[in-house]
Coordinates of C-alpha atoms in Angstrom, one line a residue:
Chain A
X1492 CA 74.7 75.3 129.5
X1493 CA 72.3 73.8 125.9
X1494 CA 71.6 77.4 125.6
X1495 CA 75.4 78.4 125.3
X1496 CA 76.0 75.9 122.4
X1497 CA 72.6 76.1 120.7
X1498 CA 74.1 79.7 120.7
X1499 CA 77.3 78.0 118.8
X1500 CA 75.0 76.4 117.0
X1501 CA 73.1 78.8 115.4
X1502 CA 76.1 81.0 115.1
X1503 CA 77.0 78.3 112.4
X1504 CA 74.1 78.6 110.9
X1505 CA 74.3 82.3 110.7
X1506 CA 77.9 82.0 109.2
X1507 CA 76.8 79.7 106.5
X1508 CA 73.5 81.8 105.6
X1509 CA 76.2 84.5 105.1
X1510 CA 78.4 82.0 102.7
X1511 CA 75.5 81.1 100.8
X1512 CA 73.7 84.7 100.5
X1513 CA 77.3 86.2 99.4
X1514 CA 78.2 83.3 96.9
X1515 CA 74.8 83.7 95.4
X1516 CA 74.5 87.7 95.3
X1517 CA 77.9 87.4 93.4
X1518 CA 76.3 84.4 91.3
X1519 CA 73.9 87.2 89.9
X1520 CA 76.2 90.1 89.5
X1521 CA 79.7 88.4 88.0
X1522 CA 80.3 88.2 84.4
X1523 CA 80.3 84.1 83.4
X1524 CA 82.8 83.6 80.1
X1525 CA 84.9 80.1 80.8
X1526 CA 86.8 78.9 77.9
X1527 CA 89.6 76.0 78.3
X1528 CA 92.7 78.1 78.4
X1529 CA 91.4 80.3 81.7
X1530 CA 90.3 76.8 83.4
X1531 CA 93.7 75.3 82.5
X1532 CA 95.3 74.6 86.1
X1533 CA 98.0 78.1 86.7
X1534 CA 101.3 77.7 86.3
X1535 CA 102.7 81.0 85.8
X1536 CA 101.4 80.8 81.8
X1537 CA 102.6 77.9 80.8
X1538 CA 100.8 74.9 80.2
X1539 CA 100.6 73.0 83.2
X1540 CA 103.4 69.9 83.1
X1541 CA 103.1 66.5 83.9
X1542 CA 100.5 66.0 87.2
X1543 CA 100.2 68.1 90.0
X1544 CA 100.1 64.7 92.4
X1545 CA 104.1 65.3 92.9
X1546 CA 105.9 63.6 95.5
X1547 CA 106.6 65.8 98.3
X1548 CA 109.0 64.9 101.8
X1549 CA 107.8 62.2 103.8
X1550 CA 109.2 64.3 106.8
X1551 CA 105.5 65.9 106.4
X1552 CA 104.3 62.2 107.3
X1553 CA 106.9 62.3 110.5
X1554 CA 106.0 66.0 111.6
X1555 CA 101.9 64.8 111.4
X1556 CA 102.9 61.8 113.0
X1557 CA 104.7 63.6 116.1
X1558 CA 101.8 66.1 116.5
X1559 CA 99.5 63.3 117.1
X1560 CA 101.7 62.2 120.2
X1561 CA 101.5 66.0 121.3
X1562 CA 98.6 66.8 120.9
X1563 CA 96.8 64.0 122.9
X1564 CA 99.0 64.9 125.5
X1565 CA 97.7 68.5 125.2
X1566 CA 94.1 67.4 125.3
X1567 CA 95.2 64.7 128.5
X1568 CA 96.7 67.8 130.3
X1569 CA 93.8 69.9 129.9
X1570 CA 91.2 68.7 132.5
X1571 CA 94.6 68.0 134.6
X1572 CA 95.3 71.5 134.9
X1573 CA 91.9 72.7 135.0
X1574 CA 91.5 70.8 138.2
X1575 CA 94.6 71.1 139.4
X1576 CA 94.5 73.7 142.2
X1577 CA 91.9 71.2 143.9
X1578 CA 93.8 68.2 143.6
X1579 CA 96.3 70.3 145.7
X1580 CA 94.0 70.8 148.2
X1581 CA 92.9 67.0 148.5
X1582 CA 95.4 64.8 147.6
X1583 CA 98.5 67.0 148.0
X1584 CA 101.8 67.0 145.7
X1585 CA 100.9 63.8 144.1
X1586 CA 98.7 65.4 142.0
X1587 CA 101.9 67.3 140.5
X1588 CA 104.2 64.4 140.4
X1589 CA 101.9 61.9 138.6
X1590 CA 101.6 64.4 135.4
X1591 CA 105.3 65.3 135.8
X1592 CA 106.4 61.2 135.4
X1593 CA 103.4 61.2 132.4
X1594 CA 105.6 63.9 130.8
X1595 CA 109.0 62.6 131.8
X1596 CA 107.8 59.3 129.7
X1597 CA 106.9 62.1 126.7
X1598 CA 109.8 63.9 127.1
X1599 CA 112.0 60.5 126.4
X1600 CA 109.9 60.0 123.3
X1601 CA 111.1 63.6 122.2
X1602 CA 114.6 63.2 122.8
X1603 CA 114.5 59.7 121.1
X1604 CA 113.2 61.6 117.9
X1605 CA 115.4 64.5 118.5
X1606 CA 118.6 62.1 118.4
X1607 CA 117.8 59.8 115.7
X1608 CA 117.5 63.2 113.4
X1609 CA 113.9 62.9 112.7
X1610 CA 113.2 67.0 113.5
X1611 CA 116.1 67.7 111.5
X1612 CA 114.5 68.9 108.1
X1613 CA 117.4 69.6 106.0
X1614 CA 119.9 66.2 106.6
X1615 CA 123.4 66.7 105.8
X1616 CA 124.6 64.2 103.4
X1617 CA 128.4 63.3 103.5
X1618 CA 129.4 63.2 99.9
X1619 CA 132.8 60.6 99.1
X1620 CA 133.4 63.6 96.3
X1621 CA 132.5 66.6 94.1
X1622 CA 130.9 64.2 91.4
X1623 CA 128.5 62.9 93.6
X1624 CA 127.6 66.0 95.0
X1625 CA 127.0 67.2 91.2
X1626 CA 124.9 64.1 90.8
X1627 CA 122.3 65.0 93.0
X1628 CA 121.8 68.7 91.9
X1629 CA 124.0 70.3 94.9
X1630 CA 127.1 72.1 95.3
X1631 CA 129.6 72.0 98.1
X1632 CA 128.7 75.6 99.5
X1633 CA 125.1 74.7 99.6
X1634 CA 124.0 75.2 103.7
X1635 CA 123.6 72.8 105.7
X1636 CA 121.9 72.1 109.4
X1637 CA 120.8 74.7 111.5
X1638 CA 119.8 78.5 110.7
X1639 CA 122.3 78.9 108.0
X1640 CA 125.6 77.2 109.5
X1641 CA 127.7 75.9 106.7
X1642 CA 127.7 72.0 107.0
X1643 CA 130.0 69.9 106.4
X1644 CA 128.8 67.9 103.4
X1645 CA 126.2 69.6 101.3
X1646 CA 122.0 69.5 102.2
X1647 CA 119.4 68.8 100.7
X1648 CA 116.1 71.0 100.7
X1649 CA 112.3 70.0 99.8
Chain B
X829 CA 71.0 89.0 126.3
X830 CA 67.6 87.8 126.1
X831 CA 66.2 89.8 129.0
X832 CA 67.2 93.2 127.4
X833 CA 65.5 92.2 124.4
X834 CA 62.3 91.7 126.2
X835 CA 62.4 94.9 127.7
X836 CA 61.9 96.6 123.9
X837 CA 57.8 97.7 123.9
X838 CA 58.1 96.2 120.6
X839 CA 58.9 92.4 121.7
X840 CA 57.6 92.2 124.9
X841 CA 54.8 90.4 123.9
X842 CA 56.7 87.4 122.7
X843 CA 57.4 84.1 124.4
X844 CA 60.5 83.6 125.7
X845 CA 62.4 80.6 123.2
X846 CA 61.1 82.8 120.5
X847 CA 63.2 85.5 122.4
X848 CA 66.1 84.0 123.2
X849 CA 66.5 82.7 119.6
X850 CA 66.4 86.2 118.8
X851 CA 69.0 87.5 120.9
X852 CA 70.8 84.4 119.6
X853 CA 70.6 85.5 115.7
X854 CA 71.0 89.2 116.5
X855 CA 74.5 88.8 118.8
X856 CA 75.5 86.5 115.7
X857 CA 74.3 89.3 113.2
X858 CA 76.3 92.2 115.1
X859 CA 79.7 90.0 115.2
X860 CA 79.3 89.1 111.2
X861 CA 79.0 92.8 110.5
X862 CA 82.1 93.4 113.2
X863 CA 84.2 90.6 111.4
X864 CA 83.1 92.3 107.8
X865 CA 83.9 95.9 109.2
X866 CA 86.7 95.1 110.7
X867 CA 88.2 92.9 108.5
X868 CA 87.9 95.5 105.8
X869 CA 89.3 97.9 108.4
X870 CA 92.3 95.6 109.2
X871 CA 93.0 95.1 105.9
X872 CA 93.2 98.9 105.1
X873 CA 95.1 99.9 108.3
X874 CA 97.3 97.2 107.1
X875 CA 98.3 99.3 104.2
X876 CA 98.7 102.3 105.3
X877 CA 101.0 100.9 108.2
X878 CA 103.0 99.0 105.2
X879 CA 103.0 102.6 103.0
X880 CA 104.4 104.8 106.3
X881 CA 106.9 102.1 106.8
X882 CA 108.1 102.0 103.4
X883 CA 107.9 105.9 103.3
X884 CA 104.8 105.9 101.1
X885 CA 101.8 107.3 101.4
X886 CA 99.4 103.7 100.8
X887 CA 96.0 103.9 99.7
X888 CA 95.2 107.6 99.3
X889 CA 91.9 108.3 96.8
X890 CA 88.7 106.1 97.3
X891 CA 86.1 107.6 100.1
X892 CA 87.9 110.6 100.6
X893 CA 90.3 110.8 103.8
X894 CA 93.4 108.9 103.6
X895 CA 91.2 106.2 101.0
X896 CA 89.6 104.8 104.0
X897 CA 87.0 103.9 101.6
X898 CA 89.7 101.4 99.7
X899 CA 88.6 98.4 101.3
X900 CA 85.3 98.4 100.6
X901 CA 85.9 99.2 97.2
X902 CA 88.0 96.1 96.7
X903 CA 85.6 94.2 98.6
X904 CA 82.4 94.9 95.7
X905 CA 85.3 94.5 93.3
X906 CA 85.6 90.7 94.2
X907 CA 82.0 90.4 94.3
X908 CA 81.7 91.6 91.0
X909 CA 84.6 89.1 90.0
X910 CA 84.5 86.3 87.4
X911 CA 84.6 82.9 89.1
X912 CA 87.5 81.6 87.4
X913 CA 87.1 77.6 88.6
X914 CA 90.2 75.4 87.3
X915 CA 89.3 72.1 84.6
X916 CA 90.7 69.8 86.6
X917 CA 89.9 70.7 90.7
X918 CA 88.6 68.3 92.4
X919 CA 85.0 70.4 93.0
X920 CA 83.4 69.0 96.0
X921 CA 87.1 69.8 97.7
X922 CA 87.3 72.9 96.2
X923 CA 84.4 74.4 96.8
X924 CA 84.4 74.0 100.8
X925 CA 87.8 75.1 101.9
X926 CA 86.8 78.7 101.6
X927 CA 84.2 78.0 103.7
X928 CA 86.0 75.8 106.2
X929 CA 88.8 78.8 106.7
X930 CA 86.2 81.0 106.9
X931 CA 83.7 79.6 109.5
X932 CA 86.8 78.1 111.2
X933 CA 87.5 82.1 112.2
X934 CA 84.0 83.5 112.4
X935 CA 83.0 80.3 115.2
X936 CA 85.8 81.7 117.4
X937 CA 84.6 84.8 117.6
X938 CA 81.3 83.6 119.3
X939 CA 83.4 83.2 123.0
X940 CA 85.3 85.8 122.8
X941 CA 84.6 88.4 126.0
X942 CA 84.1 91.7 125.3
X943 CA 82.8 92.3 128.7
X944 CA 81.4 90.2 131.3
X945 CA 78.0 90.2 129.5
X946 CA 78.8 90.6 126.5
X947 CA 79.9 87.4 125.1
X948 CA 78.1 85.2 122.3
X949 CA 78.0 82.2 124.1
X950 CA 79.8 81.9 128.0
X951 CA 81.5 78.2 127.4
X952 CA 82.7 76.6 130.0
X953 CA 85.1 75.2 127.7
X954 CA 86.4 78.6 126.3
X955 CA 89.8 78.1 125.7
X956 CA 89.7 74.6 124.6
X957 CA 86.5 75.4 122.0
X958 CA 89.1 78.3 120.2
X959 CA 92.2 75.7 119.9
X960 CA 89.2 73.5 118.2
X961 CA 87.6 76.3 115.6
X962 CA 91.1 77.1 114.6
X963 CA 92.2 73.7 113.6
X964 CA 89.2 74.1 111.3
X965 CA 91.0 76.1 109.6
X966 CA 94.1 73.7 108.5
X967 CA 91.1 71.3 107.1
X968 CA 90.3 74.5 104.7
X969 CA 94.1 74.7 103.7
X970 CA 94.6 71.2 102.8
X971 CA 91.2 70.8 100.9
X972 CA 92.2 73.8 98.8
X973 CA 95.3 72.8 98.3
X974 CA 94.3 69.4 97.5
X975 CA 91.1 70.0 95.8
X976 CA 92.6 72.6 93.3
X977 CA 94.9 70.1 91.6
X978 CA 97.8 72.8 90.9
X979 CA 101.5 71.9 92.2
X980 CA 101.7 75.4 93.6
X981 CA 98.8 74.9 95.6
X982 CA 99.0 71.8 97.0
X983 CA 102.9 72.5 98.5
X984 CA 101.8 76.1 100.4
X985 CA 98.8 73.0 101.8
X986 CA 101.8 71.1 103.0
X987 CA 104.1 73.7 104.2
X988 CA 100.7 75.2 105.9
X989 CA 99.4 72.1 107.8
X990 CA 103.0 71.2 108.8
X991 CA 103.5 74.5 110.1
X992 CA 100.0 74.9 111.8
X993 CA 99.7 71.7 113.6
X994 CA 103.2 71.9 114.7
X995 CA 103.0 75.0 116.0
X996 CA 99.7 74.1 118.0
X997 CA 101.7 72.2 120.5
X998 CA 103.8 75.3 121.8
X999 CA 100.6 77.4 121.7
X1000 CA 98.9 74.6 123.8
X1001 CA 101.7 74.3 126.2
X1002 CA 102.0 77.6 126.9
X1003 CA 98.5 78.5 127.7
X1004 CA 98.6 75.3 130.6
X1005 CA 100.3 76.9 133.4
X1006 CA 97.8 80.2 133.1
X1007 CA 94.9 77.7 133.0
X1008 CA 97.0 75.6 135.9
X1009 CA 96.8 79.3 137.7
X1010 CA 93.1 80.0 137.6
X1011 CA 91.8 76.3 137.6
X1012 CA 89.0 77.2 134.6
X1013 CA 88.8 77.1 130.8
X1014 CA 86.2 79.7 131.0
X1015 CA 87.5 82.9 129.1
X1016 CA 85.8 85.2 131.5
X1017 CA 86.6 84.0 134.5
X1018 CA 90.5 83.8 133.6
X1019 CA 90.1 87.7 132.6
X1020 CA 88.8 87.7 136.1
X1021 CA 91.7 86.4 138.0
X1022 CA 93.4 89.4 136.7
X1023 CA 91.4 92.1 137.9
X1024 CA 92.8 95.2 140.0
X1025 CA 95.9 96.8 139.2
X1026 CA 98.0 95.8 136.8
X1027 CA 100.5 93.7 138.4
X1028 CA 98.0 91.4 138.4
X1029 CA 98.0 90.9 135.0
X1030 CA 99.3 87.6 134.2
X1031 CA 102.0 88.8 131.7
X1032 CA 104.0 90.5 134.6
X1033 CA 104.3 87.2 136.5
X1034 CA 107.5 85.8 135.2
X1035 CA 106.6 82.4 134.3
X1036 CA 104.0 83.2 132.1
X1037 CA 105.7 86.6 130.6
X1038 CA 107.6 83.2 129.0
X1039 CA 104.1 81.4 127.8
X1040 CA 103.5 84.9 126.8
X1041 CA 106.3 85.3 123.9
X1042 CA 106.0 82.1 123.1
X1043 CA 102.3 82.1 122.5
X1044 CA 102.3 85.4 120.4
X1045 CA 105.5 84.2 117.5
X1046 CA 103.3 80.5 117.8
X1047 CA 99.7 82.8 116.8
X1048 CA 101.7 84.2 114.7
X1049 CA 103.0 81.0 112.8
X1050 CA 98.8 79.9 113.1
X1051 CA 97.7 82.6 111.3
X1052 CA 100.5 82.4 108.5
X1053 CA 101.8 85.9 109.2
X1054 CA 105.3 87.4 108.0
X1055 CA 107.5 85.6 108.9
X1056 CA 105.9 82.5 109.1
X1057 CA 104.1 82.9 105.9
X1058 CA 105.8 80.1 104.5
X1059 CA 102.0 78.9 103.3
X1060 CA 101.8 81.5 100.8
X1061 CA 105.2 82.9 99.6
X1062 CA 104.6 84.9 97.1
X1063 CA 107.7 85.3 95.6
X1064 CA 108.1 81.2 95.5
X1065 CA 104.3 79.2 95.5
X1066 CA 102.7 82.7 93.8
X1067 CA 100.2 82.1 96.0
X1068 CA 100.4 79.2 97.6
X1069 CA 96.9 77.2 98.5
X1070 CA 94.6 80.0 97.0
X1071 CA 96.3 80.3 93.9
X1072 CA 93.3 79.3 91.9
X1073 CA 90.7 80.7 93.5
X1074 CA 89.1 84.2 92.6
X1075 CA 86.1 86.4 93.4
X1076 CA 84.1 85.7 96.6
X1077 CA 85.6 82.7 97.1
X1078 CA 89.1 84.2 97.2
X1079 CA 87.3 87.2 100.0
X1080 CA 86.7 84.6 102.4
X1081 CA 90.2 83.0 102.2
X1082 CA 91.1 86.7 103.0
X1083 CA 88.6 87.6 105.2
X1084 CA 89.3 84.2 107.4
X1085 CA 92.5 85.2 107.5
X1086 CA 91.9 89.0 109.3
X1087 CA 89.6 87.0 111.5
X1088 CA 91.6 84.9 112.5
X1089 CA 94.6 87.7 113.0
X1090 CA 91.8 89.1 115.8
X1091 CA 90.8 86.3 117.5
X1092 CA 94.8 85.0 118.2
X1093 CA 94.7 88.4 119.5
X1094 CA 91.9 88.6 121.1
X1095 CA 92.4 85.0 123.3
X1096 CA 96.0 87.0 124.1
X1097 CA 94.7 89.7 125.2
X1098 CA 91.9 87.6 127.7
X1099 CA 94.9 85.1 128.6
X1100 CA 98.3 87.2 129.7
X1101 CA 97.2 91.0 129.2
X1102 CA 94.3 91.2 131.9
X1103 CA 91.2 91.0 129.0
X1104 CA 88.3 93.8 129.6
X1105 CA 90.5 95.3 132.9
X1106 CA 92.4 98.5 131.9
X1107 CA 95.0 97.9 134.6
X1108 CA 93.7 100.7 136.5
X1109 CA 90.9 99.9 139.2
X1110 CA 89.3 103.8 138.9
X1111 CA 88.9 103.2 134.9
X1112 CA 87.5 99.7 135.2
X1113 CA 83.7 100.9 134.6
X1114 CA 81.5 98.4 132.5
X1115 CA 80.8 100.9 129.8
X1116 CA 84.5 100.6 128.8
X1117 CA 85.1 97.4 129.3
X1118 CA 84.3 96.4 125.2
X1119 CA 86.8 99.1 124.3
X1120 CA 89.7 98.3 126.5
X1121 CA 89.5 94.4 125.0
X1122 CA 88.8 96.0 121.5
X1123 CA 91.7 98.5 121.7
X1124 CA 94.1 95.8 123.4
X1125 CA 93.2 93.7 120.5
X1126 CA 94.1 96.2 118.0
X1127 CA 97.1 96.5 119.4
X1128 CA 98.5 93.5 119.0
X1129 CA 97.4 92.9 115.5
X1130 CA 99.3 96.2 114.9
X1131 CA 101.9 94.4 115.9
X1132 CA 101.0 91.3 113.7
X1133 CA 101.0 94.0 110.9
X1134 CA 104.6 96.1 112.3
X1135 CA 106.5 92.8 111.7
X1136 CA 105.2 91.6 108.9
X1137 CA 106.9 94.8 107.5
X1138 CA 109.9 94.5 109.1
X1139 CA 111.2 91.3 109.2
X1140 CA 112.5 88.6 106.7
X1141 CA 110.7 85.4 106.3
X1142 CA 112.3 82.2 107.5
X1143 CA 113.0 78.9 105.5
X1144 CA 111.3 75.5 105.8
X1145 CA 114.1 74.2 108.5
X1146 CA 114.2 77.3 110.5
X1147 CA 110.5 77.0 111.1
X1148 CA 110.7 73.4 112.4
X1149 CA 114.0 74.0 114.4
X1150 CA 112.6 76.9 116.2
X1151 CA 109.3 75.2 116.8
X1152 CA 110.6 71.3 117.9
X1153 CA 113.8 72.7 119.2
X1154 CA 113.3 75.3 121.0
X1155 CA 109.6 76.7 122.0
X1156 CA 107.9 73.0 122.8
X1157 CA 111.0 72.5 125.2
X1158 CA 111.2 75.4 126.8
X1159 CA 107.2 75.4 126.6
X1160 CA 107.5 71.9 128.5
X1161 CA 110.3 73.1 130.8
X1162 CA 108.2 76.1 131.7
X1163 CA 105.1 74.1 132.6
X1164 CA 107.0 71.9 134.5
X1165 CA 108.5 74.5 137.0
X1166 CA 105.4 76.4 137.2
X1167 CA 104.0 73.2 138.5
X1168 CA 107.2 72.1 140.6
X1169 CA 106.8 75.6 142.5
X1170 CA 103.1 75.4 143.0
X1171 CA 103.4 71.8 144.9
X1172 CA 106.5 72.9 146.8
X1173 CA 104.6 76.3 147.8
X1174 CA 101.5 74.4 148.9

């Protein structure tokens, strides 16, 4: 079993050495002319504007912070199912319902996001009238929830 | 590997360790030139497929037949390449993400089983080891998209590590109940549980021909294909997180990327489509078993290649809806009855 992951191991190696050896063959061959105006950050030609730390949705934040809760789960179910086909030789159909209850409590958790909105990307934002609508950049046709249905209000997009 | 190596009049004088790190360097060696000929192969079949489905012709001139040449041309184009580095990137950052994307594919490829001896390393841990290598990947994404300080750049990062790591858990979930079904992470011995004819691959039992669809569109979303190429969107983030990179740096970003487009394939084929077996118990010989899995694979990154030519791509929302919505419960509900029919069975 060492020998299958010093075999990982030096398959790293081996994919580094061929990193290196390519960056530095192309060190030796490429032309080398920087001046300010190519090593200006791209914008599409123009000069870059403002920085490019923007602010971008927090609902990035959210979808990290739900794959967290999923993914543990993944890695806890893993060795479950691995072994699973034992454990219904030895200790019988408990060995199912114990994981299903573990995933009944996730599945709770998912439902609880799922209503409060939180895997909702666009959010549908009831507007009291067309001025306020024009105040934040949208019009009343824009689309809202869901694969294109027209909403009700107007959405909002990243 | 090791023993056929001391079999060669030439080495059989050695000790074994020196040996076995031999065999060790030269099954790495052959799968870097396979990822570097293939790659450039993908990348070329790629365009032709794109030209006969557009009703062109696609790369026609360089090396003679059909340009099959054209990739390789490219490729000593990029090494000849300025490196263009931008004023402002954070370097450190910068610098590795190519590397990460890159290594992130190539350590995959070291389990994948071409036939029952010939695999880099036989883990134990198969399965779980690729879901790892390819989350390498996302940390290349967001350090380029981070380190190269360009607003472009750093929202493809975003869209591209929301999109990956969300779309890990449906590709998790559905390969459980298959690894539920033949109690082992080991990628051999799954491909082994499907031996025989070809009912017994695992695609043709219903509850996985489920985990099946919904691990292919969720390989595709990992690998940023059409239409889950939100990352790059070239008509909206120009190129998204390797807008400023050029040269050899840019050739691993895209050579990653072909990796990677095998090895989702490649773990498909092993999982649901029976791996080396043809499906046919006369035809399953060990001389063909490398070029069953190989030709399997190629199949289904033609079909990576066939929709990314056909359909549209899908906004921000979509991608979430589809992926929170509807694969990880119907992933969840999936496992679930797999599991409720094995207990009652038992």
């Amino acid at each position: 079993m060492h020998q299958q992951f010093a075999t990982v191991f030096v398959f790293m190696l081996l994919g580094l050495a061929f990193l290196f050896v390519s960056q530095i063959a192309s060190k030796l061959l490429r032309p080398k002319n920087p001046y300010a105006a190519k090593q200006q950050s791209y914008e599409c030609g123009e000069e870059p504007e403002g920085s490019p730390w923007i602010q971008f949705n927090v609902r990035f934040y959210l979808i990290a912070l739900f794959f967290i809760v999923f993914d543990v789960e993944i890695i806890f179910m893993l060795p479950w199912a691995v072994v699973f086909n034992e454990m219904l030789g030895t200790v019988g159909p408990l060995a199912f319902w114990e994981m299903f209850t573990f995933v009944c409590v996730l599945l709770v958790g998912l439902a609880y996001v799922w209503l409060k909105g939180d895997l909702d990307w666009v959010k549908t934002i009831i507007a009291r009238d067309d001025d306020e609508l024009v105040n934040r950049g949208l019009s009343r046709y824009s689309s809202g929830d869901k694969l294109g249905k027209p909403g009700l209000g107007a959405s909002e997009y990243v | 590997m090791h023993e056929t190596l001391s079999n060669l009049p030439l080495l059989s004088g050695l000790p074994a360790q020196v040996l076995v790190v031999l065999a060790m360097v030269s099954a790495g060696g052959i799968i870097l030139g396979c990822i570097a000929v293939g790659g450039m192969f993908f990348i070329w079949s790629e365009r032709k497929v794109a030209g006969y489905i557009q009703s062109r012709y696609g790369p026609m001139y360089v090396g003679g037949w059909h340009g099959v040449l054209q990739s390789l041309a490219d490729g000593v184009k990029l090494l000849l390449k300025e490196d263009i580095w931008p004023e402002k990137a954070d370097k450190p950052l910068w610098r590795m993400a190519p590397l990460l994307v890159f290594l992130g594919a190539f350590l995959s490829f070291v389990v994948l089983p071409f036939g029952p001896n010939f695999v880099g390393a036989n883990l134990d841990i198969g399965l779980f080891y690729v879901m790892a290598t390819s989350s390498l990947v996302v940390m290349g994404v967001i350090s380029a998209g981070w380190g190269s300080n360009n607003k472009w750049a750093l929202y493809g990062a975003l869209r591209g590590a929301a999109q990956v790591i969300s779309y890990e858990i449906p590709l998790g979930l559905a390969l459980l109940p298959v690894v539920m079904s033949t109690g082992s992470l080991n990628l051999g011995t799954i491909i082994q549980a499907q031996a025989g004819w070809i009912h017994n691959w695992h695609l043709l039992n219903p509850l996985f021909f489920v985990s099946f669809w919904i691990y292919v569109i969720s390989s595709l979303a990992e690998v940023n294909r059409v239409p889950f190429d939100l990352p790059e969107t070239e008509s909206e983030l120009v190129s998204g997180y390797h807008t400023e990179y050029t040269g050899m740096k840019f050739a691993f970003f895209f050579l990653g990327e072909y990796a990677d487009m095998f090895v989702v394939s490649a773990i498909g084929v092993t999982v649901f489509l029976g791996g080396w077996y043809s499906g046919i118990p006369a035809l399953d010989v060990p001389a063909l078993f490398p070029l069953i899995f190989i030709l399997k694979s190629f199949f289904l990154v033609f079909v990576q290649i066939w929709l990314r030519w056909t359909l549209p791509r899908l906004r921000v929302d979509q991608l979430m809806y589809v992926c929170w919505k509807v694969f990880i419960p119907i992933a969840l509900a999936n496992l679930l009855l797999y599991g409720v029919i094995r207990t009652v069975l038992s």
